[in-house]
XYZ file of C-alpha atoms in Angstrom:
212
model
C 14.958 42.932 -39.819
C 11.599 44.073 -41.112
C 9.594 41.835 -43.461
C 9.960 42.235 -47.230
C 8.498 45.367 -48.793
C 4.728 45.221 -49.061
C 2.675 46.568 -51.977
C 2.240 50.027 -50.442
C 5.967 50.318 -49.754
C 6.867 49.175 -53.247
C 4.641 51.978 -54.511
C 5.888 54.609 -52.045
C 9.572 53.871 -52.634
C 9.295 52.889 -56.302
C 11.750 55.575 -57.451
C 14.348 54.045 -55.142
C 13.489 50.454 -55.955
C 13.963 50.909 -59.712
C 17.471 52.323 -59.207
C 20.198 49.715 -59.640
C 22.224 51.455 -56.921
C 19.404 51.108 -54.355
C 16.844 48.497 -55.356
C 14.616 46.599 -52.927
C 17.597 45.455 -50.837
C 18.844 49.001 -50.405
C 15.373 50.231 -49.495
C 15.090 47.450 -46.950
C 18.381 48.567 -45.420
C 16.972 52.081 -45.100
C 13.828 50.752 -43.432
C 15.966 48.725 -41.028
C 18.235 51.708 -40.331
C 18.368 53.873 -37.216
C 19.410 57.528 -37.456
C 19.785 59.994 -34.584
C 19.188 63.665 -35.415
C 20.668 66.120 -32.919
C 18.461 69.207 -33.089
C 15.033 69.745 -34.658
C 15.671 73.303 -35.811
C 16.863 74.811 -39.074
C 19.207 71.983 -40.072
C 17.321 69.207 -38.341
C 14.038 70.039 -40.082
C 15.101 69.111 -43.643
C 17.143 66.186 -42.329
C 14.081 64.784 -40.573
C 11.897 65.484 -43.617
C 14.079 63.674 -46.122
C 15.175 60.772 -43.935
C 11.508 60.100 -43.209
C 10.476 60.473 -46.842
C 13.296 58.147 -47.927
C 12.113 55.474 -45.509
C 14.774 55.468 -42.800
C 12.773 53.269 -40.467
C 13.715 54.648 -37.051
C 14.592 58.284 -36.465
C 15.594 59.536 -33.046
C 15.233 63.273 -32.424
C 17.104 65.038 -29.627
C 16.002 68.565 -28.722
C 15.040 70.283 -25.469
C 13.584 73.438 -27.023
C 10.046 74.574 -27.849
C 8.803 76.070 -31.102
C 8.952 79.864 -31.312
C 7.336 81.951 -34.036
C 10.753 83.259 -35.104
C 11.708 79.649 -35.948
C 9.097 79.339 -38.678
C 11.054 81.288 -41.299
C 13.359 78.258 -41.706
C 12.325 75.334 -39.466
C 9.914 73.736 -41.878
C 8.682 70.745 -39.858
C 6.970 73.184 -37.479
C 3.937 75.370 -38.103
C 2.150 78.275 -36.485
C -0.078 75.940 -34.483
C 3.022 74.355 -32.944
C 4.302 77.540 -31.275
C 4.970 76.805 -27.616
C 5.090 73.015 -28.005
C 8.269 70.905 -27.747
C 10.082 70.637 -31.051
C 10.442 66.869 -30.727
C 6.652 66.519 -30.487
C 6.009 68.875 -33.414
C 8.557 67.024 -35.547
C 7.045 63.659 -34.618
C 3.584 64.823 -35.690
C 5.016 66.046 -38.983
C 6.620 62.669 -39.708
C 3.453 60.802 -38.730
C 1.597 62.748 -41.418
C 4.373 62.259 -43.962
C 5.154 58.552 -43.691
C 3.424 55.960 -41.489
C 6.352 53.555 -41.927
C 8.626 55.590 -39.681
C 9.136 55.052 -35.966
C 10.076 58.287 -34.183
C 11.919 58.124 -30.887
C 11.779 61.480 -29.115
C 14.428 62.575 -26.646
C 13.303 65.850 -25.110
C 16.634 66.632 -23.539
C 19.887 68.405 -24.232
C 22.637 66.115 -25.442
C 25.583 66.357 -23.067
C 28.511 64.334 -21.752
C 26.217 62.385 -19.414
C 23.834 61.003 -22.048
C 25.680 61.285 -25.382
C 27.239 57.823 -25.480
C 24.027 56.041 -24.538
C 21.999 57.967 -27.116
C 24.480 57.784 -29.972
C 25.437 54.164 -29.318
C 21.868 52.964 -29.926
C 21.746 54.293 -33.518
C 23.595 53.460 -36.748
C 24.409 57.038 -37.720
C 24.212 60.413 -36.011
C 23.352 63.631 -37.846
C 24.742 66.644 -36.000
C 22.366 69.573 -36.488
C 23.392 71.346 -33.298
C 23.570 75.125 -33.132
C 26.475 75.412 -30.690
C 30.092 74.335 -30.503
C 29.882 72.580 -27.151
C 27.338 70.080 -28.458
C 29.322 69.496 -31.660
C 32.388 68.462 -29.690
C 30.314 66.220 -27.420
C 28.757 64.557 -30.488
C 32.180 64.062 -32.019
C 33.679 62.498 -28.908
C 30.757 60.156 -28.239
C 30.567 59.087 -31.891
C 34.290 58.279 -31.825
C 34.010 56.200 -28.680
C 30.924 54.355 -29.946
C 32.365 53.925 -33.486
C 29.446 55.655 -35.156
C 29.664 57.866 -38.254
C 28.584 61.466 -37.763
C 27.281 63.843 -40.422
C 28.127 67.393 -39.372
C 26.475 70.583 -40.596
C 26.676 74.256 -39.677
C 25.368 77.545 -41.057
C 26.134 81.241 -40.714
C 24.137 84.016 -42.397
C 24.640 83.170 -46.115
C 27.073 80.251 -45.897
C 27.223 76.728 -44.540
C 29.276 73.583 -44.416
C 28.677 69.857 -44.206
C 31.010 66.918 -43.826
C 30.845 63.244 -42.926
C 33.130 61.908 -40.207
C 33.595 58.128 -40.174
C 35.112 56.126 -37.310
C 38.349 55.263 -39.136
C 38.906 58.758 -40.564
C 39.614 62.263 -39.277
C 37.317 63.591 -36.559
C 35.799 67.003 -35.846
C 38.611 67.796 -33.437
C 41.097 67.007 -36.222
C 39.499 69.754 -38.318
C 38.903 72.168 -35.440
C 41.167 71.294 -32.479
C 39.733 73.977 -30.224
C 36.329 75.608 -29.993
C 36.111 79.390 -30.397
C 35.968 81.358 -27.192
C 32.389 81.734 -25.926
C 30.717 84.794 -27.385
C 33.140 85.214 -30.292
C 30.842 83.577 -32.874
C 27.338 85.108 -32.750
C 24.306 82.907 -33.367
C 21.499 83.502 -35.851
C 19.434 85.341 -33.223
C 22.117 88.025 -33.285
C 23.168 88.005 -36.958
C 20.208 86.491 -38.810
C 20.256 83.680 -41.358
C 18.843 83.338 -44.866
C 15.794 81.133 -44.401
C 16.559 78.714 -47.244
C 20.198 78.142 -46.208
C 19.578 75.493 -43.528
C 17.396 73.678 -46.046
C 20.290 73.538 -48.490
C 22.824 72.314 -45.940
C 20.358 70.004 -44.198
C 19.544 68.296 -47.499
C 23.260 67.628 -47.980
C 23.389 66.097 -44.509
C 20.376 63.888 -45.258
C 22.035 62.767 -48.491
C 25.187 61.785 -46.633
C 23.230 59.879 -43.989
C 21.307 57.956 -46.643
C 24.566 57.096 -48.422
C 25.947 55.688 -45.188
């Protein structure tokens, strides 16, 4: 438990603190919270932005990729100077500039069956911003076993979806029992994606995580 909000925090989070539904106790819960973001790309960027701005005190970021110039049309925590650097490092620098209250834990790795339970089990909520079906199913299974809620998001060209999966409710496999055959659903490198779309869906995911 962190100490009570100091003067700077009361100022920074004043629009939360004055809300009856949040207040100082709710803001303290955000500051004490731990969220794991899977992916620091199109969806992960706005999730990281708004969780950090809202004061979620510890944010873990899992991504094994580096920033490419083609990412910059939608992945807004990265800039031109970050091209070629690991996304987790670029995202951490962004958050450091945005909000000094936030502790960033970087995991420069690909989430898989060998590390998913350990990673997910050390956070309160997981936000699934993965760009492939294999990772989504791994996130789902590990979150179920570790009894952690998972906020899922996905995008395709002009459309997206988001949903929250809680431990005592339906899971991702309940919605989608089997993954599509490899190669049957093209990624954005093949089909393109409207740059603002992941921002829209990612903001919904951040909202759901904050509600949890």
